[in-house]
Short mmCIF file of C-alpha atoms in Angstrom, two decimals:
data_model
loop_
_atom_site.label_atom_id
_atom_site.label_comp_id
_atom_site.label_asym_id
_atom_site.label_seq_id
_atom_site.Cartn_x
_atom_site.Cartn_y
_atom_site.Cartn_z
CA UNK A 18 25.84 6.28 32.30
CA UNK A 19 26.35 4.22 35.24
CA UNK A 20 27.76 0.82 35.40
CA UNK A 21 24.21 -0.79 35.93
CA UNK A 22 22.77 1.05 33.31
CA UNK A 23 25.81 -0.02 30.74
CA UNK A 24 25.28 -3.67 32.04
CA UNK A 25 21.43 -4.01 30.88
CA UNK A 26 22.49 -1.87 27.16
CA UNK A 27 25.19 -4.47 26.78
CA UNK A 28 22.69 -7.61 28.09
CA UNK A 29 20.20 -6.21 25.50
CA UNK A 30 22.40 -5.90 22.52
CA UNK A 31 23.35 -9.62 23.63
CA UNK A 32 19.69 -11.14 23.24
CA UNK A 33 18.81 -8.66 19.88
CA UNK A 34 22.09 -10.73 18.48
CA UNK A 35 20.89 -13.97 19.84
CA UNK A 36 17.23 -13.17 18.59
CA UNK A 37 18.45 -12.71 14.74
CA UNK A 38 20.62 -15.72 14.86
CA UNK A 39 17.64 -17.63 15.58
CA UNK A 40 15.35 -15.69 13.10
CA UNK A 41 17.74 -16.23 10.19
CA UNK A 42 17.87 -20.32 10.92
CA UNK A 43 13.67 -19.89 9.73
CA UNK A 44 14.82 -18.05 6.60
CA UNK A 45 13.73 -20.74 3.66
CA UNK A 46 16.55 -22.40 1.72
CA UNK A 47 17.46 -25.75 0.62
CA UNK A 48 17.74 -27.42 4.37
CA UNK A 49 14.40 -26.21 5.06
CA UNK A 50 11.39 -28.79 5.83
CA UNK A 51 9.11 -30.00 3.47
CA UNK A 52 6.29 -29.14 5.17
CA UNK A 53 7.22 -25.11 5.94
CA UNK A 54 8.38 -24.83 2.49
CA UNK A 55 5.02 -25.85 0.97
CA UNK A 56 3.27 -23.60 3.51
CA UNK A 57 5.00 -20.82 1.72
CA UNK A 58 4.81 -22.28 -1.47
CA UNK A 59 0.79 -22.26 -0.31
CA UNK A 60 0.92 -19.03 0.77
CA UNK A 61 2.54 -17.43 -2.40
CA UNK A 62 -0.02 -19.16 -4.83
CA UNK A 63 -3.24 -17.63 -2.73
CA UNK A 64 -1.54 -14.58 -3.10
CA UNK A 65 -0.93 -14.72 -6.96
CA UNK A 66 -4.82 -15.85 -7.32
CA UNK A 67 -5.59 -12.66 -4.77
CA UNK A 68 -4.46 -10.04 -6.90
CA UNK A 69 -5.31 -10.78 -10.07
CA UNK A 70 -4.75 -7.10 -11.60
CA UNK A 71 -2.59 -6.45 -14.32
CA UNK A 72 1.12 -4.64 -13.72
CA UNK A 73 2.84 -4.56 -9.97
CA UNK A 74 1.67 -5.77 -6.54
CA UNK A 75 2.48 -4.03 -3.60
CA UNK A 76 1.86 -5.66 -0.47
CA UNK A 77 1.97 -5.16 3.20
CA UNK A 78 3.01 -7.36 6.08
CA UNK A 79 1.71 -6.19 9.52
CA UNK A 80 0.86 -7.72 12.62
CA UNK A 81 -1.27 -6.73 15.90
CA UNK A 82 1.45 -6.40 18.61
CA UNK A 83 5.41 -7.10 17.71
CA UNK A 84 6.87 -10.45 18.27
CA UNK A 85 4.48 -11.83 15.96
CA UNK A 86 6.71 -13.33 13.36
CA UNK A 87 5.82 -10.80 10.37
CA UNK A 88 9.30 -9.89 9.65
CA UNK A 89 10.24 -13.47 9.21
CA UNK A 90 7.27 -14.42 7.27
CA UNK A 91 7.09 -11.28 4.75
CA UNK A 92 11.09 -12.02 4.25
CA UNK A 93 10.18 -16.08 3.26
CA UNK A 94 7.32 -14.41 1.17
CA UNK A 95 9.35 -12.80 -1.01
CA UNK A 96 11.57 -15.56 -1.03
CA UNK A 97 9.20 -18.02 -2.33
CA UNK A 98 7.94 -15.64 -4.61
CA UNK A 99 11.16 -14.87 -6.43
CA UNK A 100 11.56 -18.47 -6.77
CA UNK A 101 8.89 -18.33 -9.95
CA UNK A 102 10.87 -16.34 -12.04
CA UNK A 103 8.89 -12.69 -10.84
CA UNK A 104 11.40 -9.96 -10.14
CA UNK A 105 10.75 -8.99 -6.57
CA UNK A 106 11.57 -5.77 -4.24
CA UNK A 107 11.50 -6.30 -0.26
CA UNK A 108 11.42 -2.76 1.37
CA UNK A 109 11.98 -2.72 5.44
CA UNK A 110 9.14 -0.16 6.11
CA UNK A 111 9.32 -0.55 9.66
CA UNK A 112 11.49 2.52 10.34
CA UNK A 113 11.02 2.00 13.73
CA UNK A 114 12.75 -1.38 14.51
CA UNK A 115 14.01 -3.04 11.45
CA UNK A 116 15.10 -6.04 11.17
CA UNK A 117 15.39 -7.14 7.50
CA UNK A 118 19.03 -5.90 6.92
CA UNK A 119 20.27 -7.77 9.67
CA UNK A 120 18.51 -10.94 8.71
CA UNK A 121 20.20 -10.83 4.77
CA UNK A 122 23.73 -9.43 6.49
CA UNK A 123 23.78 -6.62 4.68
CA UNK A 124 24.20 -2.65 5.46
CA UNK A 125 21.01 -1.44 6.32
CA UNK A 126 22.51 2.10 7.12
CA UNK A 127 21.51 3.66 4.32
CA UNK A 128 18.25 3.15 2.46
CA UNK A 129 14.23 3.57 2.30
CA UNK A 130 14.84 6.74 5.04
CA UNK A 131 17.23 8.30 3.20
CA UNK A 132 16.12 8.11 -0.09
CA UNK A 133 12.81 9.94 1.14
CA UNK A 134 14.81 12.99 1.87
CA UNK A 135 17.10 13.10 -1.38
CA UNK A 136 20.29 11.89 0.86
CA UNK A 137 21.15 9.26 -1.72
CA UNK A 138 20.48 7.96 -5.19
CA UNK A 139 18.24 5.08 -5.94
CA UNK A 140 21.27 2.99 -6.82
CA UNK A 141 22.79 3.36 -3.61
CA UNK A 142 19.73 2.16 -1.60
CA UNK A 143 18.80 -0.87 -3.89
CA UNK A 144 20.77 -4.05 -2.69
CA UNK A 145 21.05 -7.50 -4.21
CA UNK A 146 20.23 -10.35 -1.91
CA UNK A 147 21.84 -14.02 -2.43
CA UNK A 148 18.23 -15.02 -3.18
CA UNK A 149 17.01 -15.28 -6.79
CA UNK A 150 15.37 -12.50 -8.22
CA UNK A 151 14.90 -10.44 -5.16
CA UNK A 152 16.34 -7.09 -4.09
CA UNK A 153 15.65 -4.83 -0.79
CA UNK A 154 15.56 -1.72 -0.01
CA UNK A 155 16.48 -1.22 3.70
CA UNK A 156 15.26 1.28 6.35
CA UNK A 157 17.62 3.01 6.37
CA UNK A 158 19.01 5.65 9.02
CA UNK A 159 16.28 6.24 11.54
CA UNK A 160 14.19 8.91 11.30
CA UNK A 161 12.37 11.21 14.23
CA UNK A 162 9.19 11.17 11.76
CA UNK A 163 8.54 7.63 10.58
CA UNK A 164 4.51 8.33 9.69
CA UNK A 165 5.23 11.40 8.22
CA UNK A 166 7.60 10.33 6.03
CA UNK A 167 5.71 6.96 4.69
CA UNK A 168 2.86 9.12 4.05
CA UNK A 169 4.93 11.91 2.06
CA UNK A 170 4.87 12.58 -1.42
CA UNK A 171 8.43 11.66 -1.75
CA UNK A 172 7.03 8.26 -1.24
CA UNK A 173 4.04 8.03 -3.26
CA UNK A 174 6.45 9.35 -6.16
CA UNK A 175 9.31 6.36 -4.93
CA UNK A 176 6.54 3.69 -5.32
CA UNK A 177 5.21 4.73 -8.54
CA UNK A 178 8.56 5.00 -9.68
CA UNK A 179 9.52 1.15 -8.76
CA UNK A 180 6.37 0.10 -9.61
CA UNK A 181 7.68 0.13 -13.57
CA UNK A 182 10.26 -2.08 -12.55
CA UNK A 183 9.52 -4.92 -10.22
CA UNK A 184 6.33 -7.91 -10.58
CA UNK A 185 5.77 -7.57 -6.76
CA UNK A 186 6.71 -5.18 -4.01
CA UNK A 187 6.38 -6.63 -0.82
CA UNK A 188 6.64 -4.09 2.54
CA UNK A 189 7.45 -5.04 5.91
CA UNK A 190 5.77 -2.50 8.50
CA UNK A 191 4.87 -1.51 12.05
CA UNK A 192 2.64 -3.85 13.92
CA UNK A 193 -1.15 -2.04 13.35
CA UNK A 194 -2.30 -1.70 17.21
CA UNK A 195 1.30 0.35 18.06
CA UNK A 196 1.49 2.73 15.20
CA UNK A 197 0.10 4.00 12.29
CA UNK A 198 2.61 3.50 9.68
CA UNK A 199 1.01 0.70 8.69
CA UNK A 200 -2.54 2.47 8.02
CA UNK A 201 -0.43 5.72 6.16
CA UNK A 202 1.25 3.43 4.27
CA UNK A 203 -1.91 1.84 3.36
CA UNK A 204 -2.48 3.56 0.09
CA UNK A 205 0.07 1.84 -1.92
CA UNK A 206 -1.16 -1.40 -1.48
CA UNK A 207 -2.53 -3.63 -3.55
CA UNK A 208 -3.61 -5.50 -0.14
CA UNK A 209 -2.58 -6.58 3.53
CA UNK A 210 -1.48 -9.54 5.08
CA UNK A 211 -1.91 -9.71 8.78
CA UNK A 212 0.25 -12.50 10.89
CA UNK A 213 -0.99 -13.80 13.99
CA UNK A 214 0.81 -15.96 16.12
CA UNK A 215 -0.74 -19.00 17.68
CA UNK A 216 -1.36 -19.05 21.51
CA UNK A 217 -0.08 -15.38 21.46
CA UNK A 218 -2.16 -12.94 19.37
CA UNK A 219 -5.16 -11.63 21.28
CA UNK A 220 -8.60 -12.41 19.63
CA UNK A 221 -9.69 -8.72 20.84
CA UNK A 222 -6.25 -7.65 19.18
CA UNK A 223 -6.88 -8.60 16.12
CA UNK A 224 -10.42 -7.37 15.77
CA UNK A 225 -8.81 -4.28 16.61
CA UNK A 226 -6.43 -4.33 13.56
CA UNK A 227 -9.84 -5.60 11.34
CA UNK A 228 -11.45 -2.29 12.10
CA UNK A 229 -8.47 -0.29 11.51
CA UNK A 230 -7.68 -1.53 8.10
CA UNK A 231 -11.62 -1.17 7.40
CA UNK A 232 -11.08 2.85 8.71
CA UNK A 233 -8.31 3.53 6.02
CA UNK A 234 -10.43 1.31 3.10
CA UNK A 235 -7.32 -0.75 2.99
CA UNK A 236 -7.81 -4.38 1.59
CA UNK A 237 -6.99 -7.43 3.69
CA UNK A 238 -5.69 -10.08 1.41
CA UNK A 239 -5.55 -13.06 3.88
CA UNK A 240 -4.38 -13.51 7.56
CA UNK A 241 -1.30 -16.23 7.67
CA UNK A 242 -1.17 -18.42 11.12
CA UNK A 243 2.67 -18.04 12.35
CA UNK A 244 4.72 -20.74 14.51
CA UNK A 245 1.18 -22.84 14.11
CA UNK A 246 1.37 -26.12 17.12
CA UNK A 247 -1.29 -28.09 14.56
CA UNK A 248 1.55 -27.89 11.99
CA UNK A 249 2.70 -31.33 11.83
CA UNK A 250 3.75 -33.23 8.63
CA UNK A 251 3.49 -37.15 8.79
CA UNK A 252 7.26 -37.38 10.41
CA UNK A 253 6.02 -35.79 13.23
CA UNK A 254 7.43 -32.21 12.61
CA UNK A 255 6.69 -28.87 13.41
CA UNK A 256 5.10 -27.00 10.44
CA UNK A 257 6.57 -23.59 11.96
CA UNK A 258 4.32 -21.39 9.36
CA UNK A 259 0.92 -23.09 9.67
CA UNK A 260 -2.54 -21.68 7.64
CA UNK A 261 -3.39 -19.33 5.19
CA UNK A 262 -6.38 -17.64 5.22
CA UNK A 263 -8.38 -15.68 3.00
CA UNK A 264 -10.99 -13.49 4.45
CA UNK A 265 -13.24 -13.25 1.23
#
């Protein structure tokens, strides 16, 4: 590797450190505003009156394109959910480029991957967060076949299994218009929420995503408004996780 070449790997590792220092200061907790707190809040009641069904719901964060906040926002999900009392699991689907371990600052080495291919007990993947009533389940190590193995039986097996044991299951995965993860994984869910980021998400884009969750007969449970400019409270202040919206 030349010394150019080591410069921009360095310079990169740089801004993906700065870039999760500045996602974990939006992580909801005691300091956060009124006004994004209740958006959550907002968003995890529509969500409890969505699925109404009786036993676990599994849920799916995507996104269009990346850089459109739904790590973030399917992290303060499960947050806010956990809050009520429901025992929640957050699994880091995106095997591609997750992000979830680093946000909690935990080991994210071993996990969702790995327990596809029998590399490590249940136990071992499963982590406590600081938050109340919520565990994750990493990535993991990452794999050459991330479609493949979302759509395996191993995982269909994994989510029944889990299923017994947690309220709500909420999965982080691949933005919809760069992979299909999202549409594999598609058959676990209970439903989809799509994030779209204001003055950045593509109408065209998302129509896109519309008719690809349509294609797999996946349900879309509501489309959340991310880092919303409209979203101030009375103060003055940015409401960073502006509107809910249910497509029904």
């Amino acid at each position: 590797m030349s010394r150019t070449e080591n410069k921009k790997k360095i310079n990169k590792k740089e801004r993906d450190v700065i870039s999760i220092r500045q996602e974990r200061k939006r992580i909801i907790n005691e300091k956060t505003d009124f006004i994004i707190t209740e958006e959550y809040n907002a968003l995890r009641t529509n969500i409890l009156f969505s699925l109404t069904d009786v036993g676990c719901k599994v849920i799916g964060v995507t996104s269009s394109n990346p850089a459109e906040g739904k790590t973030t926002v399917c992290l303060n999900t499960a947050v806010s959910i956990g809050k009520t009392g429901q025992k929640v699991l957050l699994i880091d689907g995106d095997l591609r480029a997750s992000k979830q371990a680093k946000l909690l600052e935990i080991e994210g080495n071993i996990g969702l991957s790995n327990l596809l291919v029998n590399q490590v007990k249940l136990s071992e993947a499963v982590k406590k967060t600081k938050y109340e009533n919520l565990d994750i389940i990493p990535s993991g190590s990452r794999p050459p076949n991330p479609s493949e193995m979302l759509g395996s039986e191993a995982m269909k097996e994994l989510m029944d299994y889990l299923k017994e044991y947690y309220d709500y299951i909420l999965i982080d995965l691949p933005p919809v218009n760069i992979v299909t993860d999202a549409m594999v994984a598609s058959k676990y869910l209970s439903g989809l929420i799509i994030i779209v980021r204001a003055n950045y998400t593509m109408k065209e884009d998302l129509i896109e995503v519309i008719q690809k969750i349509n294609n797999a007969n996946a349900k879309v449970i509501g489309v959340v408004l991310n880092a919303n400019p409209k979203g101030y409270n009375k103060t003055g202040k940015y409401g960073n996780y502006g509107n809910y919206h249910n497509p029904k």
